[in-house]
C-alpha positions as a printed Julia matrix, in Angstrom:
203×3 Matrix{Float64}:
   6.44  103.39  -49.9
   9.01  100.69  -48.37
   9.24  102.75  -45.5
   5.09  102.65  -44.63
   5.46   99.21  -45.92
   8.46   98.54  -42.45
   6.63  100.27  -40.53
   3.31   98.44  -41.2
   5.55   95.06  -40.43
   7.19   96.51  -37.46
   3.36   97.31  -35.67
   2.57   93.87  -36.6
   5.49   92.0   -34.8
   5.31   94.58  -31.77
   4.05   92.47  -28.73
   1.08   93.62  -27.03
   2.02   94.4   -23.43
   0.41   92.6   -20.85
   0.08   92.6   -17.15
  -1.8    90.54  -14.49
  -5.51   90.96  -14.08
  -7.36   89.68  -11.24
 -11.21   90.02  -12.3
 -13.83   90.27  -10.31
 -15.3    87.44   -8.39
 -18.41   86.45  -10.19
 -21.16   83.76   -9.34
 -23.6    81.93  -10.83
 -27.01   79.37   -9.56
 -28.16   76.83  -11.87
 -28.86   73.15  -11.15
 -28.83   73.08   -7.52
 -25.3    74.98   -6.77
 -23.62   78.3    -6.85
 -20.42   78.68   -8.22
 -18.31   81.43   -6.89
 -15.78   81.92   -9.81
 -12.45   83.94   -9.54
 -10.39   84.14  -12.73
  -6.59   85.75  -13.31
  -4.77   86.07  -16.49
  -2.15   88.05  -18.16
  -4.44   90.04  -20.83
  -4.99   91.41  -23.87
  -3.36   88.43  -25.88
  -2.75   87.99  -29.47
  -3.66   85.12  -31.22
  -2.59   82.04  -32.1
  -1.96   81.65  -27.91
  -0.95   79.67  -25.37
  -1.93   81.37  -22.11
  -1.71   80.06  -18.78
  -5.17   81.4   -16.84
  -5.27   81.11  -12.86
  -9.01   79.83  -11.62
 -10.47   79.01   -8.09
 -13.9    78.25   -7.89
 -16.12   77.66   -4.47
 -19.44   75.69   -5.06
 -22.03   75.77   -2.64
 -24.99   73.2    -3.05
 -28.84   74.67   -2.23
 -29.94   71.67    0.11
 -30.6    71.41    3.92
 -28.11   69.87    5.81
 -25.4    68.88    3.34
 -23.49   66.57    4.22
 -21.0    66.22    1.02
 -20.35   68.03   -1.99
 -17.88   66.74   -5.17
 -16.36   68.19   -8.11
 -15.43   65.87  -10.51
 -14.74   67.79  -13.62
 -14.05   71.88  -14.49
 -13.91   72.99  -17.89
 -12.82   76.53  -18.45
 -14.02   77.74  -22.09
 -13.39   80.7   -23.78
 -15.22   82.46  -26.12
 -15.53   85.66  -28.54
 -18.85   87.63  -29.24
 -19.99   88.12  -32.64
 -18.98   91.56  -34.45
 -22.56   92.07  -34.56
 -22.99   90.78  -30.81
 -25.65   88.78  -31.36
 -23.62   85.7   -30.18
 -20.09   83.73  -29.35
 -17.66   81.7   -30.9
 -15.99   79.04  -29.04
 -12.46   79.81  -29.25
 -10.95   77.26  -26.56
 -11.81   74.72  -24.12
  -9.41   73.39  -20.92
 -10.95   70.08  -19.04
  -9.84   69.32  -16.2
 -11.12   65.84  -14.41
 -10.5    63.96  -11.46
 -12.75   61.21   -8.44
 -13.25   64.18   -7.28
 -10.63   66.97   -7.68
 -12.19   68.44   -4.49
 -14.6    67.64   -1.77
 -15.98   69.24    1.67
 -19.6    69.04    3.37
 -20.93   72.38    2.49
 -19.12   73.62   -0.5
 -16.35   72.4    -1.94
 -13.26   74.36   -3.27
 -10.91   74.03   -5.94
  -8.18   75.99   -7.76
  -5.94   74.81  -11.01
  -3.85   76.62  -13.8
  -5.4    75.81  -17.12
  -3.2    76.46  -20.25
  -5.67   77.88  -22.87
  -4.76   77.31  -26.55
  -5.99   78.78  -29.76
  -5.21   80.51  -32.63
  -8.31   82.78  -33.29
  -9.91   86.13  -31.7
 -11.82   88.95  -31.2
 -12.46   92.34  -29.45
 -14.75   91.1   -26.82
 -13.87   88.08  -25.61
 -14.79   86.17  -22.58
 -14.4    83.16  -20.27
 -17.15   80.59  -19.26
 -17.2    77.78  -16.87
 -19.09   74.34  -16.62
 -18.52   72.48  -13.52
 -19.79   68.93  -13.05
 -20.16   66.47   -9.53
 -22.88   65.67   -6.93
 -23.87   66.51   -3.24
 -26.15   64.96   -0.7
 -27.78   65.21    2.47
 -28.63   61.9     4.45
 -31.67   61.53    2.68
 -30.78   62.1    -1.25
 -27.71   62.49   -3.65
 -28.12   64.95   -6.55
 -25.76   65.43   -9.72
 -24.93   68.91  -10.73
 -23.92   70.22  -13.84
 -23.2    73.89  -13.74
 -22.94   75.62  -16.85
 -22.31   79.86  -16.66
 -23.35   81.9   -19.65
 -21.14   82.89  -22.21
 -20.23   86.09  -21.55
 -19.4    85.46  -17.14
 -15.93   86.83  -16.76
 -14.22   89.75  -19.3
 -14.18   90.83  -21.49
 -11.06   91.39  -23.3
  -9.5    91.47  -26.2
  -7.23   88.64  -28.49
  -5.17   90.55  -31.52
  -4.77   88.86  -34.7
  -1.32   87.9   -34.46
   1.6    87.81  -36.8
   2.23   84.3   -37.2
  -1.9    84.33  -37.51
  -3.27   83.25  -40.85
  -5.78   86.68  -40.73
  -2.1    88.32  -40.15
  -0.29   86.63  -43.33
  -3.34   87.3   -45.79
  -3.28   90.9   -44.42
   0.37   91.15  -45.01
   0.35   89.68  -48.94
  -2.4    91.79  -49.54
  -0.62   95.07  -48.34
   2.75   93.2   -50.32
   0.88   93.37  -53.48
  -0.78   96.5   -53.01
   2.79   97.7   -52.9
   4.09   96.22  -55.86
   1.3    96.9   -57.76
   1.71  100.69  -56.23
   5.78  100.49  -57.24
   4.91   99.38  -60.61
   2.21  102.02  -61.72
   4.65  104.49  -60.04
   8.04  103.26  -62.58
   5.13  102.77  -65.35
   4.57  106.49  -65.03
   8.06  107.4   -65.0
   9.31  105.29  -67.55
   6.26  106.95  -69.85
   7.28  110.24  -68.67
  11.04  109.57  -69.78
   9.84  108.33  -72.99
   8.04  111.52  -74.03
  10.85  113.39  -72.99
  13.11  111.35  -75.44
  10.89  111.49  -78.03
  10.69  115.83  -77.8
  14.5   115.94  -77.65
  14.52  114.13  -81.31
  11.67  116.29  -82.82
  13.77  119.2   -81.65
């Protein structure tokens, strides 16, 4: 029993191995703009986190004759679906703002490491993006804010880690199981030892 009980503890503290993934670019049109989105990230990782997650984004505004285009904020959210996938859980949120962090006349481009933190999961996990700024022509300036669904880039998966509060009520619950396992185990012996006394004397 101690030994399924080590190596229980050992799978637990085993990192998961990771490796660079670039995903596919991905795009999205609402309010005016299309986002091209490219995200890279060293996946699967095991929560509680702190992963650094490499994303460039290109927005293009839908007007004639643009003649400037800003980005003045990019949040990178991350979220995990529902084990009955009928929705997501915000997990973590990066902002990053700036007057502007990038400019240009037709679309303007811009690329930043965000450091995701959290300390919760799931199997099916994803990474969303909201982008806020304005563009104009010479006749009219608009303010976007682009928000991608939920589900845009992944998915993949965050482990319950060992340092994880999931991962330490798993672990007492297997350590009592155990004692309470060892304990029935010696009861049984003990009563087995008894009877055995107790034949020797009749005899």
């Amino acid at each position: 029993m101690k030994r399924v009980m080590g190596i229980l503890v050992l799978l637990l503290l085993l990192p998961i191995p990771a490796s660079a993934v670039v995903y596919e670019t991905v795009s999205f049109e609402t309010d005016g703009v299309i986002v091209f989105v490219d995200v890279e990230a060293n996946t699967p990782w095991a929560s509680p986190f702190t992963e650094n997650v490499n994303l460039s984004i290109s927005v293009v505004p839908q007007i004639e004759n643009s003649v400037q285009i800003n980005i003045t904020s990019v949040s990178l959210i991350l979220y995990s679906m529902d084990a009955d996938q009928t929705g997501y859980n915000l997990i973590a949120a990066e902002v990053k703002s700036g007057a502007p962090l990038a400019s240009g006349v037709d679309q303007a481009n811009y690329t930043h490491e965000f450091a995701m933190t959290g300390t919760s999961g799931g199997l099916d996990c994803f990474f969303a993006i909201l982008v806020n700024g304005a563009y104009s022509n010479v006749t009219a300036r608009h303010v976007f804010q682009a928000l991608s669904a939920e589900n845009l880039v992944g998915p993949f998966a965050i482990a319950t880690g060992i340092a994880s509060p999931q991962a330490w009520v798993g672990l007492i619950v297997i350590g009592i199981s155990t004692i309470v396992m060892i304990a029935g185990v010696y009861g049984v012996k003990m009563s087995r030892t008894r009877s055995r006394r107790k034949t020797l004397l009749d005899e």
